[in-house]
């Protein structure tokens, strides 16, 4: 396994570096606020702005018993960070050895192996062993090690701090609209279209694409949502169901399935992306297929309205 210095050196630019560090899960508006400060200051000081992110969440090493729920995959996170305007994105592996580094050792590695001259930090920054690297500690180390540090003001939305935890809480409540406001884009899931129970197209008349979701992917609360299914260059309107299908199962696995409006193709095995726009209702148990079909018909009509589509298929 590569050590921290090797991973940092592999991305070292040819000039001194301004660094922002974190997991950056979701790359939400709070993260982008820090990154915007980083890029602006780097330009003023003629430094290369670099985002250093942890490729794996610290809990995967320190708390393996905790069920991780990530807002973005590593691939998506790296893409979003790159789009923020930084000169480089450096994914580093969080290991037991990294967890034992003191704040001094960690910041020294950023200085010596990456060329850090400036560090942008949120007001509640903590890093290093036992989270001892608080803002006052890092400021004192900056005077000693020769880097400057800037505390970036916490980004808020309607008076509330925008954090990854807050986005997850919004998803847990099914409030995908609030999650989108904090992310600055619709919350989305990526995955392959997998085999389902084949009940939608036959019994119900609403064939669905079942999307396979990874075990560590955060998912909105059970319910019905209006959204979009992205496949290649196509952006298709969809009514999305998340849940255990209580009309047909007393208990069963939770599934994510999308009825794609005005679509007559086959997506099995294809990689798709679901964007969530608005929650229509919670998951319900109906007294038989007819009652469920009537509810689904209403879900589709409301999806058309929310997505500003004609009520009748063309």
Short mmCIF file of C-alpha atoms in Angstrom, two decimals:
data_model
loop_
_atom_site.label_atom_id
_atom_site.label_comp_id
_atom_site.label_asym_id
_atom_site.label_seq_id
_atom_site.Cartn_x
_atom_site.Cartn_y
_atom_site.Cartn_z
CA UNK A 1 0.00 0.00 0.00
CA UNK A 2 1.52 3.39 -0.93
CA UNK A 3 2.40 5.70 1.93
CA UNK A 4 1.08 9.23 2.28
CA UNK A 5 4.18 10.97 0.94
CA UNK A 6 4.28 8.80 -2.19
CA UNK A 7 0.65 9.59 -2.97
CA UNK A 8 1.15 13.32 -2.44
CA UNK A 9 4.38 13.52 -4.44
CA UNK A 10 2.74 11.84 -7.44
CA UNK A 11 0.50 14.90 -7.87
CA UNK A 12 2.97 17.64 -6.86
CA UNK A 13 2.80 20.63 -9.25
CA UNK A 14 5.85 22.57 -10.38
CA UNK A 15 5.12 25.48 -8.05
CA UNK A 16 4.11 25.98 -4.38
CA UNK A 17 0.64 24.78 -3.50
CA UNK A 18 -2.50 26.04 -1.78
CA UNK A 19 -4.33 23.13 -0.14
CA UNK A 20 -7.87 22.33 0.96
CA UNK A 21 -8.24 18.97 2.68
CA UNK A 22 -11.20 16.78 3.56
CA UNK A 23 -13.42 13.87 2.60
CA UNK A 24 -15.58 16.31 0.57
CA UNK A 25 -18.45 13.80 0.45
CA UNK A 26 -21.14 15.28 -1.78
CA UNK A 27 -19.01 18.31 -2.76
CA UNK A 28 -21.91 20.44 -1.53
CA UNK A 29 -22.17 24.23 -1.39
CA UNK A 30 -20.21 24.35 1.86
CA UNK A 31 -17.31 22.49 0.25
CA UNK A 32 -17.52 24.64 -2.85
CA UNK A 33 -17.36 27.76 -0.68
CA UNK A 34 -14.03 26.56 0.76
CA UNK A 35 -12.78 25.57 -2.70
CA UNK A 36 -13.73 28.96 -4.16
CA UNK A 37 -11.71 30.65 -1.40
CA UNK A 38 -8.82 28.30 -2.14
CA UNK A 39 -8.83 29.05 -5.88
CA UNK A 40 -9.15 32.81 -5.37
CA UNK A 41 -6.34 32.99 -2.82
CA UNK A 42 -4.12 30.72 -4.90
CA UNK A 43 -4.53 33.05 -7.88
CA UNK A 44 -3.68 36.08 -5.75
CA UNK A 45 -0.54 34.41 -4.38
CA UNK A 46 0.41 32.64 -7.61
CA UNK A 47 0.06 29.21 -6.02
CA UNK A 48 -1.38 26.03 -7.49
CA UNK A 49 -4.78 25.27 -5.86
CA UNK A 50 -4.99 21.58 -4.88
CA UNK A 51 -7.80 19.62 -3.23
CA UNK A 52 -6.57 16.69 -1.14
CA UNK A 53 -9.35 14.19 -0.48
CA UNK A 54 -9.50 10.88 1.35
CA UNK A 55 -10.16 8.11 -1.14
CA UNK A 56 -11.84 6.07 1.60
CA UNK A 57 -13.81 7.33 4.58
CA UNK A 58 -11.94 7.21 7.92
CA UNK A 59 -14.76 5.11 9.38
CA UNK A 60 -13.84 2.31 6.96
CA UNK A 61 -10.63 1.93 9.02
CA UNK A 62 -11.50 3.29 12.46
CA UNK A 63 -15.16 2.21 12.71
CA UNK A 64 -15.67 -0.72 10.31
CA UNK A 65 -18.85 -1.64 12.21
CA UNK A 66 -20.53 1.61 11.07
CA UNK A 67 -22.66 1.37 7.94
CA UNK A 68 -21.28 4.09 5.66
CA UNK A 69 -23.75 6.08 3.54
CA UNK A 70 -21.81 8.12 1.02
CA UNK A 71 -23.46 10.91 -0.97
CA UNK A 72 -21.09 10.45 -3.91
CA UNK A 73 -18.86 7.72 -5.24
CA UNK A 74 -15.13 8.39 -5.34
CA UNK A 75 -15.29 8.76 -9.13
CA UNK A 76 -18.05 11.36 -8.95
CA UNK A 77 -16.35 13.17 -6.08
CA UNK A 78 -13.10 13.46 -8.01
CA UNK A 79 -14.99 14.82 -11.02
CA UNK A 80 -16.87 17.40 -8.97
CA UNK A 81 -13.67 18.53 -7.24
CA UNK A 82 -11.93 18.86 -10.60
CA UNK A 83 -14.82 20.97 -11.87
CA UNK A 84 -14.34 23.39 -8.94
CA UNK A 85 -11.36 24.94 -10.70
CA UNK A 86 -8.47 23.42 -8.76
CA UNK A 87 -5.24 22.59 -10.54
CA UNK A 88 -5.17 19.04 -9.16
CA UNK A 89 -7.19 16.64 -7.03
CA UNK A 90 -5.12 14.31 -4.86
CA UNK A 91 -6.87 11.18 -3.53
CA UNK A 92 -4.97 9.73 -0.57
CA UNK A 93 -5.61 6.42 1.15
CA UNK A 94 -6.67 6.58 4.78
CA UNK A 95 -4.86 3.80 6.63
CA UNK A 96 -4.22 2.89 10.23
CA UNK A 97 -0.77 4.44 9.82
CA UNK A 98 -2.26 7.72 8.54
CA UNK A 99 -4.71 7.75 11.46
CA UNK A 100 -1.78 7.71 13.89
CA UNK A 101 -0.02 10.73 12.36
CA UNK A 102 0.08 13.76 14.61
CA UNK A 103 -1.12 17.09 13.21
CA UNK A 104 2.54 18.14 12.94
CA UNK A 105 3.45 15.01 10.96
CA UNK A 106 0.46 15.37 8.64
CA UNK A 107 1.01 19.05 7.90
CA UNK A 108 4.73 18.42 7.43
CA UNK A 109 3.88 15.79 4.81
CA UNK A 110 1.68 18.30 2.98
CA UNK A 111 4.51 20.84 3.06
CA UNK A 112 7.39 18.56 2.14
CA UNK A 113 5.71 16.06 -0.21
CA UNK A 114 3.17 18.33 -1.94
CA UNK A 115 4.80 21.74 -1.58
CA UNK A 116 2.06 23.32 0.55
CA UNK A 117 2.47 27.03 1.31
CA UNK A 118 -1.16 27.86 2.18
CA UNK A 119 -3.96 25.86 3.84
CA UNK A 120 -7.67 26.70 3.64
CA UNK A 121 -9.71 25.33 6.55
CA UNK A 122 -13.25 25.43 7.79
CA UNK A 123 -13.81 26.88 11.29
CA UNK A 124 -14.39 23.41 12.79
CA UNK A 125 -11.43 21.70 11.12
CA UNK A 126 -9.90 18.74 12.95
CA UNK A 127 -7.22 16.40 11.61
CA UNK A 128 -4.45 14.15 12.80
CA UNK A 129 -4.41 11.53 15.55
CA UNK A 130 -7.37 11.83 17.92
CA UNK A 131 -8.53 14.85 15.89
CA UNK A 132 -5.99 16.98 17.74
CA UNK A 133 -5.36 19.28 14.76
CA UNK A 134 -7.88 22.00 15.56
CA UNK A 135 -7.69 25.44 13.99
CA UNK A 136 -5.56 26.98 16.80
CA UNK A 137 -3.17 24.01 16.64
CA UNK A 138 -2.83 24.28 12.86
CA UNK A 139 -2.30 28.04 13.05
CA UNK A 140 0.52 27.55 15.55
CA UNK A 141 2.05 24.86 13.35
CA UNK A 142 1.83 27.20 10.38
CA UNK A 143 4.03 29.75 12.14
CA UNK A 144 6.55 27.00 12.89
CA UNK A 145 6.46 25.05 9.61
CA UNK A 146 6.23 28.04 7.28
CA UNK A 147 2.73 27.87 5.77
CA UNK A 148 -0.15 30.30 6.11
CA UNK A 149 -3.62 29.16 7.09
CA UNK A 150 -6.98 30.81 6.48
CA UNK A 151 -10.16 29.99 8.35
CA UNK A 152 -13.03 30.02 5.86
CA UNK A 153 -16.36 31.15 7.27
CA UNK A 154 -19.01 28.43 7.56
CA UNK A 155 -21.42 28.43 4.61
CA UNK A 156 -25.09 28.57 5.62
CA UNK A 157 -28.42 28.20 3.87
CA UNK A 158 -31.43 29.87 5.49
CA UNK A 159 -29.34 30.23 8.63
CA UNK A 160 -28.36 26.53 8.83
CA UNK A 161 -24.86 25.19 8.24
CA UNK A 162 -24.46 23.18 5.04
CA UNK A 163 -22.69 19.92 5.88
CA UNK A 164 -22.68 16.39 4.51
CA UNK A 165 -24.56 15.27 7.63
CA UNK A 166 -27.30 17.81 6.93
CA UNK A 167 -27.67 16.52 3.36
CA UNK A 168 -28.02 12.95 4.66
CA UNK A 169 -30.64 14.10 7.16
CA UNK A 170 -32.63 15.71 4.34
CA UNK A 171 -32.48 12.45 2.37
CA UNK A 172 -33.57 10.47 5.43
CA UNK A 173 -36.64 12.71 5.57
CA UNK A 174 -37.28 12.28 1.84
CA UNK A 175 -36.68 16.00 1.30
CA UNK A 176 -34.74 15.69 -1.95
CA UNK A 177 -35.55 19.30 -2.82
CA UNK A 178 -33.70 20.53 0.29
CA UNK A 179 -30.84 18.11 -0.42
CA UNK A 180 -30.58 19.58 -3.92
CA UNK A 181 -30.42 23.12 -2.54
CA UNK A 182 -27.53 22.18 -0.26
CA UNK A 183 -25.72 20.24 -2.98
CA UNK A 184 -26.27 22.89 -5.64
CA UNK A 185 -27.60 20.17 -7.97
CA UNK A 186 -30.16 17.35 -7.78
CA UNK A 187 -29.21 14.40 -5.60
CA UNK A 188 -28.48 11.42 -7.84
CA UNK A 189 -27.88 7.67 -7.75
CA UNK A 190 -25.78 5.76 -10.26
CA UNK A 191 -26.01 2.06 -10.99
CA UNK A 192 -26.75 -0.70 -13.49
CA UNK A 193 -30.27 -1.71 -14.47
CA UNK A 194 -30.78 -5.16 -12.96
CA UNK A 195 -33.44 -7.88 -13.12
CA UNK A 196 -36.54 -7.22 -11.03
CA UNK A 197 -39.67 -9.24 -10.29
CA UNK A 198 -41.21 -8.52 -13.72
CA UNK A 199 -44.45 -7.47 -12.04
CA UNK A 200 -44.48 -3.85 -13.26
CA UNK A 201 -44.96 -4.41 -16.97
CA UNK A 202 -47.25 -7.43 -16.70
CA UNK A 203 -49.58 -7.15 -13.69
CA UNK A 204 -49.41 -3.39 -13.19
CA UNK A 205 -48.86 -2.02 -16.68
CA UNK A 206 -45.96 0.17 -15.55
CA UNK A 207 -42.65 -1.51 -16.53
CA UNK A 208 -39.80 -0.30 -14.36
CA UNK A 209 -36.02 -0.22 -14.52
CA UNK A 210 -34.60 -1.59 -11.28
CA UNK A 211 -31.36 0.20 -10.46
CA UNK A 212 -28.69 -1.65 -8.50
CA UNK A 213 -27.37 0.54 -5.68
CA UNK A 214 -24.09 -0.09 -3.87
CA UNK A 215 -24.11 -1.01 -0.16
CA UNK A 216 -22.48 2.27 0.93
CA UNK A 217 -24.62 4.60 -1.20
CA UNK A 218 -26.91 7.03 0.62
CA UNK A 219 -30.50 6.64 -0.61
CA UNK A 220 -33.57 8.86 -0.03
CA UNK A 221 -36.28 7.67 2.34
CA UNK A 222 -38.81 5.11 1.09
CA UNK A 223 -41.37 6.76 -1.15
CA UNK A 224 -42.27 7.86 -4.65
CA UNK A 225 -40.31 10.63 -6.39
CA UNK A 226 -40.44 12.65 -9.57
CA UNK A 227 -37.10 12.72 -11.31
CA UNK A 228 -35.02 12.05 -14.36
CA UNK A 229 -33.23 8.97 -15.65
CA UNK A 230 -30.00 9.73 -17.51
CA UNK A 231 -28.76 7.16 -19.99
CA UNK A 232 -25.94 8.16 -22.28
CA UNK A 233 -26.98 11.49 -23.75
CA UNK A 234 -30.69 10.91 -23.00
CA UNK A 235 -32.43 12.61 -20.06
CA UNK A 236 -35.74 10.84 -19.59
CA UNK A 237 -38.58 11.75 -17.17
CA UNK A 238 -39.25 9.12 -14.53
CA UNK A 239 -41.41 8.30 -11.52
CA UNK A 240 -39.08 6.57 -9.05
CA UNK A 241 -40.10 4.20 -6.26
CA UNK A 242 -37.87 3.35 -3.31
CA UNK A 243 -38.91 0.75 -0.77
CA UNK A 244 -39.88 -2.81 0.11
CA UNK A 245 -43.04 -3.11 -2.05
CA UNK A 246 -45.36 -3.51 0.96
CA UNK A 247 -48.39 -4.32 -1.22
CA UNK A 248 -46.68 -7.56 -2.27
CA UNK A 249 -44.21 -8.29 0.58
CA UNK A 250 -44.51 -8.42 4.34
CA UNK A 251 -40.78 -7.89 4.38
CA UNK A 252 -38.30 -7.80 1.56
CA UNK A 253 -35.23 -6.03 0.25
CA UNK A 254 -35.47 -2.35 -0.49
CA UNK A 255 -35.34 -1.65 -4.21
CA UNK A 256 -34.97 1.42 -6.37
CA UNK A 257 -37.07 1.25 -9.54
CA UNK A 258 -37.97 3.86 -12.12
CA UNK A 259 -40.94 3.98 -14.47
CA UNK A 260 -39.63 5.94 -17.44
CA UNK A 261 -42.41 7.99 -19.01
CA UNK A 262 -43.10 7.69 -22.73
CA UNK A 263 -40.30 5.14 -23.17
CA UNK A 264 -40.44 1.75 -24.87
CA UNK A 265 -36.84 0.59 -24.78
CA UNK A 266 -34.84 -2.02 -22.92
CA UNK A 267 -32.30 -0.80 -20.35
CA UNK A 268 -31.27 -4.12 -18.80
CA UNK A 269 -27.54 -4.16 -18.06
CA UNK A 270 -27.14 -0.47 -18.91
CA UNK A 271 -25.53 2.04 -16.53
CA UNK A 272 -27.98 4.81 -15.63
CA UNK A 273 -28.23 7.78 -13.30
CA UNK A 274 -31.35 8.82 -11.38
CA UNK A 275 -31.81 12.47 -10.43
CA UNK A 276 -34.40 13.15 -7.71
CA UNK A 277 -36.46 16.34 -8.02
CA UNK A 278 -39.40 16.08 -5.60
CA UNK A 279 -41.04 13.55 -3.29
CA UNK A 280 -44.62 12.71 -4.22
CA UNK A 281 -45.63 10.54 -1.26
CA UNK A 282 -44.43 7.90 1.14
CA UNK A 283 -44.42 4.18 0.44
CA UNK A 284 -47.89 2.71 1.06
CA UNK A 285 -49.50 -0.71 1.34
CA UNK A 286 -52.57 -0.96 -0.91
CA UNK A 287 -55.50 -3.38 -0.85
CA UNK A 288 -54.56 -5.14 -4.05
CA UNK A 289 -53.21 -4.36 -7.49
CA UNK A 290 -56.13 -2.17 -8.64
CA UNK A 291 -55.64 0.34 -5.82
CA UNK A 292 -51.91 0.39 -6.46
CA UNK A 293 -52.42 0.97 -10.20
CA UNK A 294 -54.71 3.92 -9.46
CA UNK A 295 -52.06 5.43 -7.17
CA UNK A 296 -49.35 4.87 -9.78
CA UNK A 297 -51.50 6.57 -12.40
CA UNK A 298 -51.72 9.60 -10.10
CA UNK A 299 -47.96 9.45 -9.42
CA UNK A 300 -47.27 9.62 -13.16
CA UNK A 301 -49.65 12.55 -13.62
CA UNK A 302 -48.01 14.46 -10.77
CA UNK A 303 -44.56 13.65 -12.15
CA UNK A 304 -45.59 15.16 -15.48
CA UNK A 305 -46.77 18.29 -13.69
CA UNK A 306 -43.61 18.67 -11.57
CA UNK A 307 -41.32 18.13 -14.56
CA UNK A 308 -43.43 20.48 -16.73
CA UNK A 309 -44.37 17.76 -19.23
CA UNK A 310 -47.56 17.41 -21.27
CA UNK A 311 -50.17 15.38 -19.41
CA UNK A 312 -50.73 13.15 -22.42
CA UNK A 313 -47.91 11.13 -23.96
CA UNK A 314 -46.93 12.31 -27.38
#
